[in-house]
Amino acid sequence: MIKIHYRDLTAPKPNQPWLPSVHGVVRREDGALLLHRRDDHDFWAFPGGKLEPGESLEACLTREMAEETGFDVVAERLLGVFSSPEYVLTLQDKVFQPLLIVFLCQIRGGNL
């Protein structure tokens, strides 16, 4: 299971390269945001996941959103790229500083 360290002075230092991941923000007309409960920790998050070698950002976004929500989405625009040394993830003996690439998305099909 992934352990999240945020502003934890005792957190281990990253020992792996950046871990890029792509995430989608879907907003309803009433302002509600689509979140999902993660399988690898107990938090709610924007759907998304790690970029596979040789995969484009758009392909990763499409794949991850379908896997985690059942929706087929299209990216409307890049919202931002986020990272901080105050936020690291550990998985067994590997320690990563995430690099989050976040897009505003529109649902084009599929079912939750």
PDB file of N, CA and C in Angstrom:
ATOM      1  N   MET A   1       0.839  -1.170   0.000  1.00  0.00           N
ATOM      2  CA  MET A   1       0.000   0.000   0.000  1.00  0.00           C
ATOM      3  C   MET A   1       0.895   1.247   0.000  1.00  0.00           C
ATOM      4  N   ILE A   2       0.477   2.233  -0.737  1.00  0.00           N
ATOM      5  CA  ILE A   2       1.213   3.495  -0.799  1.00  0.00           C
ATOM      6  C   ILE A   2       1.004   4.267   0.500  1.00  0.00           C
ATOM      7  N   LYS A   3       2.074   4.835   1.006  1.00  0.00           N
ATOM      8  CA  LYS A   3       1.990   5.713   2.171  1.00  0.00           C
ATOM      9  C   LYS A   3       2.269   7.135   1.701  1.00  0.00           C
ATOM     10  N   ILE A   4       1.424   8.060   2.139  1.00  0.00           N
ATOM     11  CA  ILE A   4       1.547   9.462   1.758  1.00  0.00           C
ATOM     12  C   ILE A   4       2.243  10.228   2.878  1.00  0.00           C
ATOM     13  N   HIS A   5       3.240  11.013   2.496  1.00  0.00           N
ATOM     14  CA  HIS A   5       3.930  11.887   3.444  1.00  0.00           C
ATOM     15  C   HIS A   5       3.739  13.323   2.946  1.00  0.00           C
ATOM     16  N   TYR A   6       3.112  14.143   3.761  1.00  0.00           N
ATOM     17  CA  TYR A   6       2.918  15.545   3.394  1.00  0.00           C
ATOM     18  C   TYR A   6       3.335  16.410   4.569  1.00  0.00           C
ATOM     19  N   ARG A   7       4.299  17.266   4.311  1.00  0.00           N
ATOM     20  CA  ARG A   7       4.838  18.151   5.345  1.00  0.00           C
ATOM     21  C   ARG A   7       5.245  17.357   6.581  1.00  0.00           C
ATOM     22  N   ASP A   8       5.852  16.201   6.328  1.00  0.00           N
ATOM     23  CA  ASP A   8       6.311  15.304   7.379  1.00  0.00           C
ATOM     24  C   ASP A   8       7.829  15.407   7.452  1.00  0.00           C
ATOM     25  N   LEU A   9       8.339  16.028   8.506  1.00  0.00           N
ATOM     26  CA  LEU A   9       9.781  16.230   8.639  1.00  0.00           C
ATOM     27  C   LEU A   9      10.550  14.921   8.765  1.00  0.00           C
ATOM     28  N   THR A  10       9.856  13.842   9.117  1.00  0.00           N
ATOM     29  CA  THR A  10      10.509  12.537   9.250  1.00  0.00           C
ATOM     30  C   THR A  10      10.390  11.691   7.981  1.00  0.00           C
ATOM     31  N   ALA A  11       9.752  12.237   6.955  1.00  0.00           N
ATOM     32  CA  ALA A  11       9.556  11.482   5.704  1.00  0.00           C
ATOM     33  C   ALA A  11      10.900  11.151   5.062  1.00  0.00           C
ATOM     34  N   PRO A  12      10.994   9.965   4.468  1.00  0.00           N
ATOM     35  CA  PRO A  12      12.231   9.634   3.761  1.00  0.00           C
ATOM     36  C   PRO A  12      12.399  10.509   2.522  1.00  0.00           C
ATOM     37  N   LYS A  13      13.614  10.660   2.078  1.00  0.00           N
ATOM     38  CA  LYS A  13      13.913  11.432   0.871  1.00  0.00           C
ATOM     39  C   LYS A  13      13.703  10.544  -0.358  1.00  0.00           C
ATOM     40  N   PRO A  14      13.260  11.145  -1.484  1.00  0.00           N
ATOM     41  CA  PRO A  14      13.061  10.353  -2.702  1.00  0.00           C
ATOM     42  C   PRO A  14      14.344   9.610  -3.100  1.00  0.00           C
ATOM     43  N   ASN A  15      14.164   8.358  -3.504  1.00  0.00           N
ATOM     44  CA  ASN A  15      15.279   7.542  -3.995  1.00  0.00           C
ATOM     45  C   ASN A  15      15.006   7.011  -5.397  1.00  0.00           C
ATOM     46  N   GLN A  16      13.966   7.537  -6.030  1.00  0.00           N
ATOM     47  CA  GLN A  16      13.553   7.145  -7.371  1.00  0.00           C
ATOM     48  C   GLN A  16      13.394   8.409  -8.218  1.00  0.00           C
ATOM     49  N   PRO A  17      13.387   8.259  -9.552  1.00  0.00           N
ATOM     50  CA  PRO A  17      13.095   9.419 -10.415  1.00  0.00           C
ATOM     51  C   PRO A  17      11.660   9.903 -10.181  1.00  0.00           C
ATOM     52  N   TRP A  18      11.374  11.053 -10.757  1.00  0.00           N
ATOM     53  CA  TRP A  18      10.009  11.577 -10.691  1.00  0.00           C
ATOM     54  C   TRP A  18       9.010  10.485 -11.039  1.00  0.00           C
ATOM     55  N   LEU A  19       7.816  10.576 -10.474  1.00  0.00           N
ATOM     56  CA  LEU A  19       6.733   9.658 -10.808  1.00  0.00           C
ATOM     57  C   LEU A  19       5.613  10.483 -11.440  1.00  0.00           C
ATOM     58  N   PRO A  20       5.637  10.634 -12.802  1.00  0.00           N
ATOM     59  CA  PRO A  20       4.595  11.440 -13.440  1.00  0.00           C
ATOM     60  C   PRO A  20       3.255  10.702 -13.476  1.00  0.00           C
ATOM     61  N   SER A  21       2.199  11.442 -13.189  1.00  0.00           N
ATOM     62  CA  SER A  21       0.851  10.890 -13.274  1.00  0.00           C
ATOM     63  C   SER A  21      -0.066  11.938 -13.902  1.00  0.00           C
ATOM     64  N   VAL A  22      -1.124  11.440 -14.533  1.00  0.00           N
ATOM     65  CA  VAL A  22      -2.077  12.299 -15.238  1.00  0.00           C
ATOM     66  C   VAL A  22      -3.431  12.143 -14.552  1.00  0.00           C
ATOM     67  N   HIS A  23      -4.108  13.277 -14.310  1.00  0.00           N
ATOM     68  CA  HIS A  23      -5.379  13.275 -13.586  1.00  0.00           C
ATOM     69  C   HIS A  23      -6.398  14.132 -14.312  1.00  0.00           C
ATOM     70  N   GLY A  24      -7.673  13.767 -14.145  1.00  0.00           N
ATOM     71  CA  GLY A  24      -8.754  14.495 -14.783  1.00  0.00           C
ATOM     72  C   GLY A  24      -9.693  15.120 -13.779  1.00  0.00           C
ATOM     73  N   VAL A  25     -10.057  16.363 -14.044  1.00  0.00           N
ATOM     74  CA  VAL A  25     -11.052  17.069 -13.241  1.00  0.00           C
ATOM     75  C   VAL A  25     -12.302  17.191 -14.101  1.00  0.00           C
ATOM     76  N   VAL A  26     -13.399  16.621 -13.596  1.00  0.00           N
ATOM     77  CA  VAL A  26     -14.690  16.714 -14.277  1.00  0.00           C
ATOM     78  C   VAL A  26     -15.612  17.497 -13.356  1.00  0.00           C
ATOM     79  N   ARG A  27     -16.185  18.573 -13.892  1.00  0.00           N
ATOM     80  CA  ARG A  27     -17.051  19.452 -13.104  1.00  0.00           C
ATOM     81  C   ARG A  27     -18.445  19.481 -13.704  1.00  0.00           C
ATOM     82  N   ARG A  28     -19.436  19.198 -12.854  1.00  0.00           N
ATOM     83  CA  ARG A  28     -20.828  19.301 -13.303  1.00  0.00           C
ATOM     84  C   ARG A  28     -21.251  20.750 -13.349  1.00  0.00           C
ATOM     85  N   GLU A  29     -22.396  21.005 -13.987  1.00  0.00           N
ATOM     86  CA  GLU A  29     -22.911  22.370 -14.093  1.00  0.00           C
ATOM     87  C   GLU A  29     -23.177  22.997 -12.731  1.00  0.00           C
ATOM     88  N   ASP A  30     -23.520  22.170 -11.724  1.00  0.00           N
ATOM     89  CA  ASP A  30     -23.787  22.709 -10.383  1.00  0.00           C
ATOM     90  C   ASP A  30     -22.504  22.915  -9.571  1.00  0.00           C
ATOM     91  N   GLY A  31     -21.343  22.639 -10.181  1.00  0.00           N
ATOM     92  CA  GLY A  31     -20.065  22.864  -9.517  1.00  0.00           C
ATOM     93  C   GLY A  31     -19.482  21.648  -8.829  1.00  0.00           C
ATOM     94  N   ALA A  32     -20.248  20.553  -8.727  1.00  0.00           N
ATOM     95  CA  ALA A  32     -19.743  19.342  -8.088  1.00  0.00           C
ATOM     96  C   ALA A  32     -18.596  18.754  -8.903  1.00  0.00           C
ATOM     97  N   LEU A  33     -17.607  18.207  -8.214  1.00  0.00           N
ATOM     98  CA  LEU A  33     -16.442  17.609  -8.857  1.00  0.00           C
ATOM     99  C   LEU A  33     -16.482  16.093  -8.725  1.00  0.00           C
ATOM    100  N   LEU A  34     -16.008  15.404  -9.751  1.00  0.00           N
ATOM    101  CA  LEU A  34     -15.934  13.949  -9.748  1.00  0.00           C
ATOM    102  C   LEU A  34     -14.671  13.513  -9.009  1.00  0.00           C
ATOM    103  N   LEU A  35     -14.847  12.736  -7.937  1.00  0.00           N
ATOM    104  CA  LEU A  35     -13.741  12.154  -7.182  1.00  0.00           C
ATOM    105  C   LEU A  35     -13.932  10.649  -7.111  1.00  0.00           C
ATOM    106  N   HIS A  36     -12.877   9.932  -6.792  1.00  0.00           N
ATOM    107  CA  HIS A  36     -13.015   8.503  -6.562  1.00  0.00           C
ATOM    108  C   HIS A  36     -12.185   8.112  -5.354  1.00  0.00           C
ATOM    109  N   ARG A  37     -12.605   7.035  -4.693  1.00  0.00           N
ATOM    110  CA  ARG A  37     -11.868   6.551  -3.528  1.00  0.00           C
ATOM    111  C   ARG A  37     -10.764   5.634  -4.016  1.00  0.00           C
ATOM    112  N   ARG A  38      -9.546   5.939  -3.644  1.00  0.00           N
ATOM    113  CA  ARG A  38      -8.371   5.200  -4.098  1.00  0.00           C
ATOM    114  C   ARG A  38      -8.346   3.793  -3.507  1.00  0.00           C
ATOM    115  N   ASP A  39      -7.789   2.849  -4.267  1.00  0.00           N
ATOM    116  CA  ASP A  39      -7.607   1.481  -3.779  1.00  0.00           C
ATOM    117  C   ASP A  39      -6.332   1.351  -2.955  1.00  0.00           C
ATOM    118  N   ASP A  40      -5.360   2.234  -3.200  1.00  0.00           N
ATOM    119  CA  ASP A  40      -4.057   2.088  -2.572  1.00  0.00           C
ATOM    120  C   ASP A  40      -3.868   2.938  -1.315  1.00  0.00           C
ATOM    121  N   HIS A  41      -4.860   3.740  -0.948  1.00  0.00           N
ATOM    122  CA  HIS A  41      -4.882   4.454   0.328  1.00  0.00           C
ATOM    123  C   HIS A  41      -6.322   4.886   0.590  1.00  0.00           C
ATOM    124  N   ASP A  42      -6.579   5.449   1.749  1.00  0.00           N
ATOM    125  CA  ASP A  42      -7.954   5.721   2.170  1.00  0.00           C
ATOM    126  C   ASP A  42      -8.482   7.108   1.828  1.00  0.00           C
ATOM    127  N   PHE A  43      -7.874   7.763   0.857  1.00  0.00           N
ATOM    128  CA  PHE A  43      -8.279   9.123   0.524  1.00  0.00           C
ATOM    129  C   PHE A  43      -9.096   9.171  -0.757  1.00  0.00           C
ATOM    130  N   TRP A  44      -9.884  10.229  -0.896  1.00  0.00           N
ATOM    131  CA  TRP A  44     -10.574  10.531  -2.137  1.00  0.00           C
ATOM    132  C   TRP A  44      -9.640  11.376  -2.991  1.00  0.00           C
ATOM    133  N   ALA A  45      -9.727  11.222  -4.306  1.00  0.00           N
ATOM    134  CA  ALA A  45      -8.802  11.936  -5.194  1.00  0.00           C
ATOM    135  C   ALA A  45      -9.447  12.150  -6.550  1.00  0.00           C
ATOM    136  N   PHE A  46      -8.833  13.038  -7.332  1.00  0.00           N
ATOM    137  CA  PHE A  46      -9.228  13.144  -8.729  1.00  0.00           C
ATOM    138  C   PHE A  46      -8.767  11.881  -9.430  1.00  0.00           C
ATOM    139  N   PRO A  47      -9.594  11.303 -10.304  1.00  0.00           N
ATOM    140  CA  PRO A  47      -9.193  10.091 -11.012  1.00  0.00           C
ATOM    141  C   PRO A  47      -7.932  10.323 -11.836  1.00  0.00           C
ATOM    142  N   GLY A  48      -7.117   9.306 -11.914  1.00  0.00           N
ATOM    143  CA  GLY A  48      -5.895   9.395 -12.702  1.00  0.00           C
ATOM    144  C   GLY A  48      -4.890   8.378 -12.229  1.00  0.00           C
ATOM    145  N   GLY A  49      -3.738   8.388 -12.863  1.00  0.00           N
ATOM    146  CA  GLY A  49      -2.711   7.438 -12.481  1.00  0.00           C
ATOM    147  C   GLY A  49      -1.430   7.666 -13.238  1.00  0.00           C
ATOM    148  N   LYS A  50      -0.487   6.761 -12.994  1.00  0.00           N
ATOM    149  CA  LYS A  50       0.855   6.976 -13.523  1.00  0.00           C
ATOM    150  C   LYS A  50       0.945   6.774 -15.025  1.00  0.00           C
ATOM    151  N   LEU A  51       1.806   7.558 -15.595  1.00  0.00           N
ATOM    152  CA  LEU A  51       2.101   7.516 -17.020  1.00  0.00           C
ATOM    153  C   LEU A  51       2.985   6.301 -17.299  1.00  0.00           C
ATOM    154  N   GLU A  52       2.565   5.462 -18.231  1.00  0.00           N
ATOM    155  CA  GLU A  52       3.342   4.280 -18.596  1.00  0.00           C
ATOM    156  C   GLU A  52       4.401   4.665 -19.621  1.00  0.00           C
ATOM    157  N   PRO A  53       5.544   3.952 -19.638  1.00  0.00           N
ATOM    158  CA  PRO A  53       6.569   4.249 -20.651  1.00  0.00           C
ATOM    159  C   PRO A  53       5.997   4.150 -22.072  1.00  0.00           C
ATOM    160  N   GLY A  54       6.301   5.137 -22.897  1.00  0.00           N
ATOM    161  CA  GLY A  54       5.832   5.158 -24.280  1.00  0.00           C
ATOM    162  C   GLY A  54       4.401   5.626 -24.456  1.00  0.00           C
ATOM    163  N   GLU A  55       3.736   6.051 -23.392  1.00  0.00           N
ATOM    164  CA  GLU A  55       2.339   6.471 -23.457  1.00  0.00           C
ATOM    165  C   GLU A  55       2.258   8.000 -23.516  1.00  0.00           C
ATOM    166  N   SER A  56       1.335   8.522 -24.324  1.00  0.00           N
ATOM    167  CA  SER A  56       1.127   9.970 -24.371  1.00  0.00           C
ATOM    168  C   SER A  56       0.288  10.396 -23.164  1.00  0.00           C
ATOM    169  N   LEU A  57       0.325  11.682 -22.845  1.00  0.00           N
ATOM    170  CA  LEU A  57      -0.490  12.199 -21.755  1.00  0.00           C
ATOM    171  C   LEU A  57      -1.974  11.951 -22.015  1.00  0.00           C
ATOM    172  N   GLU A  58      -2.399  12.192 -23.261  1.00  0.00           N
ATOM    173  CA  GLU A  58      -3.813  12.014 -23.616  1.00  0.00           C
ATOM    174  C   GLU A  58      -4.242  10.563 -23.490  1.00  0.00           C
ATOM    175  N   ALA A  59      -3.390   9.635 -23.940  1.00  0.00           N
ATOM    176  CA  ALA A  59      -3.712   8.208 -23.844  1.00  0.00           C
ATOM    177  C   ALA A  59      -3.790   7.770 -22.384  1.00  0.00           C
ATOM    178  N   CYS A  60      -2.876   8.266 -21.566  1.00  0.00           N
ATOM    179  CA  CYS A  60      -2.885   7.944 -20.144  1.00  0.00           C
ATOM    180  C   CYS A  60      -4.159   8.465 -19.490  1.00  0.00           C
ATOM    181  N   LEU A  61      -4.521   9.701 -19.787  1.00  0.00           N
ATOM    182  CA  LEU A  61      -5.736  10.296 -19.230  1.00  0.00           C
ATOM    183  C   LEU A  61      -6.964   9.473 -19.614  1.00  0.00           C
ATOM    184  N   THR A  62      -7.079   9.137 -20.881  1.00  0.00           N
ATOM    185  CA  THR A  62      -8.222   8.360 -21.361  1.00  0.00           C
ATOM    186  C   THR A  62      -8.282   7.002 -20.665  1.00  0.00           C
ATOM    187  N   ARG A  63      -7.151   6.310 -20.600  1.00  0.00           N
ATOM    188  CA  ARG A  63      -7.093   4.978 -19.987  1.00  0.00           C
ATOM    189  C   ARG A  63      -7.426   5.032 -18.504  1.00  0.00           C
ATOM    190  N   GLU A  64      -6.789   5.928 -17.784  1.00  0.00           N
ATOM    191  CA  GLU A  64      -6.989   6.005 -16.337  1.00  0.00           C
ATOM    192  C   GLU A  64      -8.423   6.409 -15.980  1.00  0.00           C
ATOM    193  N   MET A  65      -8.974   7.371 -16.695  1.00  0.00           N
ATOM    194  CA  MET A  65     -10.346   7.803 -16.404  1.00  0.00           C
ATOM    195  C   MET A  65     -11.333   6.669 -16.665  1.00  0.00           C
ATOM    196  N   ALA A  66     -11.133   5.917 -17.740  1.00  0.00           N
ATOM    197  CA  ALA A  66     -12.009   4.782 -18.027  1.00  0.00           C
ATOM    198  C   ALA A  66     -11.860   3.697 -16.955  1.00  0.00           C
ATOM    199  N   GLU A  67     -10.622   3.393 -16.565  1.00  0.00           N
ATOM    200  CA  GLU A  67     -10.391   2.359 -15.553  1.00  0.00           C
ATOM    201  C   GLU A  67     -11.019   2.727 -14.209  1.00  0.00           C
ATOM    202  N   GLU A  68     -10.897   3.984 -13.825  1.00  0.00           N
ATOM    203  CA  GLU A  68     -11.298   4.377 -12.480  1.00  0.00           C
ATOM    204  C   GLU A  68     -12.729   4.879 -12.369  1.00  0.00           C
ATOM    205  N   THR A  69     -13.315   5.333 -13.477  1.00  0.00           N
ATOM    206  CA  THR A  69     -14.671   5.885 -13.394  1.00  0.00           C
ATOM    207  C   THR A  69     -15.656   5.227 -14.352  1.00  0.00           C
ATOM    208  N   GLY A  70     -15.166   4.595 -15.426  1.00  0.00           N
ATOM    209  CA  GLY A  70     -16.056   4.063 -16.448  1.00  0.00           C
ATOM    210  C   GLY A  70     -16.422   5.076 -17.513  1.00  0.00           C
ATOM    211  N   PHE A  71     -15.950   6.306 -17.371  1.00  0.00           N
ATOM    212  CA  PHE A  71     -16.283   7.354 -18.328  1.00  0.00           C
ATOM    213  C   PHE A  71     -15.221   7.488 -19.410  1.00  0.00           C
ATOM    214  N   ASP A  72     -15.687   7.799 -20.625  1.00  0.00           N
ATOM    215  CA  ASP A  72     -14.813   8.171 -21.733  1.00  0.00           C
ATOM    216  C   ASP A  72     -14.753   9.696 -21.707  1.00  0.00           C
ATOM    217  N   VAL A  73     -13.548  10.231 -21.573  1.00  0.00           N
ATOM    218  CA  VAL A  73     -13.407  11.678 -21.461  1.00  0.00           C
ATOM    219  C   VAL A  73     -12.486  12.219 -22.546  1.00  0.00           C
ATOM    220  N   VAL A  74     -12.587  13.522 -22.739  1.00  0.00           N
ATOM    221  CA  VAL A  74     -11.667  14.236 -23.610  1.00  0.00           C
ATOM    222  C   VAL A  74     -11.122  15.413 -22.797  1.00  0.00           C
ATOM    223  N   ALA A  75      -9.831  15.672 -22.944  1.00  0.00           N
ATOM    224  CA  ALA A  75      -9.211  16.792 -22.247  1.00  0.00           C
ATOM    225  C   ALA A  75      -9.612  18.095 -22.925  1.00  0.00           C
ATOM    226  N   GLU A  76     -10.088  19.052 -22.135  1.00  0.00           N
ATOM    227  CA  GLU A  76     -10.423  20.377 -22.664  1.00  0.00           C
ATOM    228  C   GLU A  76      -9.227  21.317 -22.590  1.00  0.00           C
ATOM    229  N   ARG A  77      -8.527  21.276 -21.430  1.00  0.00           N
ATOM    230  CA  ARG A  77      -7.346  22.120 -21.295  1.00  0.00           C
ATOM    231  C   ARG A  77      -6.519  21.667 -20.099  1.00  0.00           C
ATOM    232  N   LEU A  78      -5.259  22.005 -20.144  1.00  0.00           N
ATOM    233  CA  LEU A  78      -4.345  21.721 -19.048  1.00  0.00           C
ATOM    234  C   LEU A  78      -4.632  22.694 -17.909  1.00  0.00           C
ATOM    235  N   LEU A  79      -4.856  22.159 -16.706  1.00  0.00           N
ATOM    236  CA  LEU A  79      -5.064  23.011 -15.539  1.00  0.00           C
ATOM    237  C   LEU A  79      -3.748  23.346 -14.846  1.00  0.00           C
ATOM    238  N   GLY A  80      -2.801  22.415 -14.901  1.00  0.00           N
ATOM    239  CA  GLY A  80      -1.520  22.705 -14.279  1.00  0.00           C
ATOM    240  C   GLY A  80      -0.668  21.471 -14.082  1.00  0.00           C
ATOM    241  N   VAL A  81       0.584  21.718 -13.740  1.00  0.00           N
ATOM    242  CA  VAL A  81       1.548  20.676 -13.416  1.00  0.00           C
ATOM    243  C   VAL A  81       2.017  20.988 -11.997  1.00  0.00           C
ATOM    244  N   PHE A  82       1.898  20.003 -11.113  1.00  0.00           N
ATOM    245  CA  PHE A  82       2.125  20.245  -9.698  1.00  0.00           C
ATOM    246  C   PHE A  82       3.117  19.244  -9.114  1.00  0.00           C
ATOM    247  N   SER A  83       3.982  19.729  -8.242  1.00  0.00           N
ATOM    248  CA  SER A  83       4.910  18.889  -7.510  1.00  0.00           C
ATOM    249  C   SER A  83       5.466  19.696  -6.350  1.00  0.00           C
ATOM    250  N   SER A  84       5.879  18.999  -5.318  1.00  0.00           N
ATOM    251  CA  SER A  84       6.470  19.669  -4.167  1.00  0.00           C
ATOM    252  C   SER A  84       7.337  18.676  -3.406  1.00  0.00           C
ATOM    253  N   PRO A  85       8.508  19.094  -2.954  1.00  0.00           N
ATOM    254  CA  PRO A  85       9.324  18.200  -2.133  1.00  0.00           C
ATOM    255  C   PRO A  85       8.679  17.916  -0.775  1.00  0.00           C
ATOM    256  N   GLU A  86       7.627  18.670  -0.419  1.00  0.00           N
ATOM    257  CA  GLU A  86       6.901  18.410   0.829  1.00  0.00           C
ATOM    258  C   GLU A  86       5.922  17.248   0.697  1.00  0.00           C
ATOM    259  N   TYR A  87       5.737  16.736  -0.525  1.00  0.00           N
ATOM    260  CA  TYR A  87       4.781  15.662  -0.805  1.00  0.00           C
ATOM    261  C   TYR A  87       5.525  14.508  -1.451  1.00  0.00           C
ATOM    262  N   VAL A  88       5.688  13.405  -0.705  1.00  0.00           N
ATOM    263  CA  VAL A  88       6.348  12.217  -1.240  1.00  0.00           C
ATOM    264  C   VAL A  88       5.493  10.997  -0.950  1.00  0.00           C
ATOM    265  N   LEU A  89       5.667   9.981  -1.768  1.00  0.00           N
ATOM    266  CA  LEU A  89       4.961   8.710  -1.619  1.00  0.00           C
ATOM    267  C   LEU A  89       5.975   7.607  -1.396  1.00  0.00           C
ATOM    268  N   THR A  90       5.647   6.663  -0.526  1.00  0.00           N
ATOM    269  CA  THR A  90       6.495   5.491  -0.347  1.00  0.00           C
ATOM    270  C   THR A  90       5.703   4.246  -0.698  1.00  0.00           C
ATOM    271  N   LEU A  91       6.373   3.325  -1.352  1.00  0.00           N
ATOM    272  CA  LEU A  91       5.826   2.027  -1.691  1.00  0.00           C
ATOM    273  C   LEU A  91       6.946   1.033  -1.449  1.00  0.00           C
ATOM    274  N   GLN A  92       6.838   0.283  -0.369  1.00  0.00           N
ATOM    275  CA  GLN A  92       7.899  -0.602   0.099  1.00  0.00           C
ATOM    276  C   GLN A  92       9.157   0.231   0.323  1.00  0.00           C
ATOM    277  N   ASP A  93      10.250  -0.058  -0.380  1.00  0.00           N
ATOM    278  CA  ASP A  93      11.491   0.692  -0.167  1.00  0.00           C
ATOM    279  C   ASP A  93      11.685   1.812  -1.187  1.00  0.00           C
ATOM    280  N   LYS A  94      10.688   2.049  -2.040  1.00  0.00           N
ATOM    281  CA  LYS A  94      10.787   3.102  -3.054  1.00  0.00           C
ATOM    282  C   LYS A  94      10.104   4.368  -2.558  1.00  0.00           C
ATOM    283  N   VAL A  95      10.770   5.505  -2.770  1.00  0.00           N
ATOM    284  CA  VAL A  95      10.239   6.797  -2.343  1.00  0.00           C
ATOM    285  C   VAL A  95      10.228   7.718  -3.564  1.00  0.00           C
ATOM    286  N   PHE A  96       9.037   8.276  -3.864  1.00  0.00           N
ATOM    287  CA  PHE A  96       8.839   9.095  -5.052  1.00  0.00           C
ATOM    288  C   PHE A  96       8.364  10.490  -4.682  1.00  0.00           C
ATOM    289  N   GLN A  97       8.765  11.470  -5.475  1.00  0.00           N
ATOM    290  CA  GLN A  97       8.138  12.784  -5.449  1.00  0.00           C
ATOM    291  C   GLN A  97       7.216  12.826  -6.665  1.00  0.00           C
ATOM    292  N   PRO A  98       5.902  12.850  -6.463  1.00  0.00           N
ATOM    293  CA  PRO A  98       4.983  12.844  -7.596  1.00  0.00           C
ATOM    294  C   PRO A  98       5.089  14.110  -8.445  1.00  0.00           C
ATOM    295  N   LEU A  99       4.769  13.956  -9.712  1.00  0.00           N
ATOM    296  CA  LEU A  99       4.648  15.054 -10.664  1.00  0.00           C
ATOM    297  C   LEU A  99       3.255  14.901 -11.265  1.00  0.00           C
ATOM    298  N   LEU A 100       2.310  15.732 -10.823  1.00  0.00           N
ATOM    299  CA  LEU A 100       0.907  15.612 -11.211  1.00  0.00           C
ATOM    300  C   LEU A 100       0.600  16.529 -12.382  1.00  0.00           C
ATOM    301  N   ILE A 101       0.068  15.951 -13.449  1.00  0.00           N
ATOM    302  CA  ILE A 101      -0.324  16.689 -14.647  1.00  0.00           C
ATOM    303  C   ILE A 101      -1.853  16.616 -14.691  1.00  0.00           C
ATOM    304  N   VAL A 102      -2.514  17.763 -14.552  1.00  0.00           N
ATOM    305  CA  VAL A 102      -3.957  17.779 -14.331  1.00  0.00           C
ATOM    306  C   VAL A 102      -4.675  18.498 -15.474  1.00  0.00           C
ATOM    307  N   PHE A 103      -5.703  17.824 -16.019  1.00  0.00           N
ATOM    308  CA  PHE A 103      -6.498  18.363 -17.125  1.00  0.00           C
ATOM    309  C   PHE A 103      -7.950  18.546 -16.711  1.00  0.00           C
ATOM    310  N   LEU A 104      -8.582  19.603 -17.211  1.00  0.00           N
ATOM    311  CA  LEU A 104     -10.024  19.746 -17.132  1.00  0.00           C
ATOM    312  C   LEU A 104     -10.595  18.865 -18.235  1.00  0.00           C
ATOM    313  N   CYS A 105     -11.594  18.043 -17.900  1.00  0.00           N
ATOM    314  CA  CYS A 105     -12.122  17.062 -18.854  1.00  0.00           C
ATOM    315  C   CYS A 105     -13.620  17.224 -19.058  1.00  0.00           C
ATOM    316  N   GLN A 106     -14.070  16.731 -20.178  1.00  0.00           N
ATOM    317  CA  GLN A 106     -15.485  16.656 -20.527  1.00  0.00           C
ATOM    318  C   GLN A 106     -15.817  15.195 -20.742  1.00  0.00           C
ATOM    319  N   ILE A 107     -16.920  14.735 -20.157  1.00  0.00           N
ATOM    320  CA  ILE A 107     -17.360  13.344 -20.364  1.00  0.00           C
ATOM    321  C   ILE A 107     -18.005  13.239 -21.740  1.00  0.00           C
ATOM    322  N   ARG A 108     -17.559  12.237 -22.496  1.00  0.00           N
ATOM    323  CA  ARG A 108     -18.103  12.001 -23.839  1.00  0.00           C
ATOM    324  C   ARG A 108     -18.939  10.732 -23.911  1.00  0.00           C
ATOM    325  N   GLY A 109     -18.876   9.901 -22.888  1.00  0.00           N
ATOM    326  CA  GLY A 109     -19.636   8.650 -22.890  1.00  0.00           C
ATOM    327  C   GLY A 109     -19.229   7.787 -21.716  1.00  0.00           C
ATOM    328  N   GLY A 110     -19.794   6.578 -21.694  1.00  0.00           N
ATOM    329  CA  GLY A 110     -19.494   5.638 -20.632  1.00  0.00           C
ATOM    330  C   GLY A 110     -20.476   5.749 -19.487  1.00  0.00           C
ATOM    331  N   ASN A 111     -20.281   4.884 -18.510  1.00  0.00           N
ATOM    332  CA  ASN A 111     -21.158   4.835 -17.338  1.00  0.00           C
ATOM    333  C   ASN A 111     -20.320   4.686 -16.085  1.00  0.00           C
ATOM    334  N   LEU A 112     -20.773   5.345 -15.008  1.00  0.00           N
ATOM    335  CA  LEU A 112     -20.096   5.268 -13.729  1.00  0.00           C
ATOM    336  C   LEU A 112     -20.215   3.869 -13.159  1.00  0.00           C
TER     337      LEU A 112
END
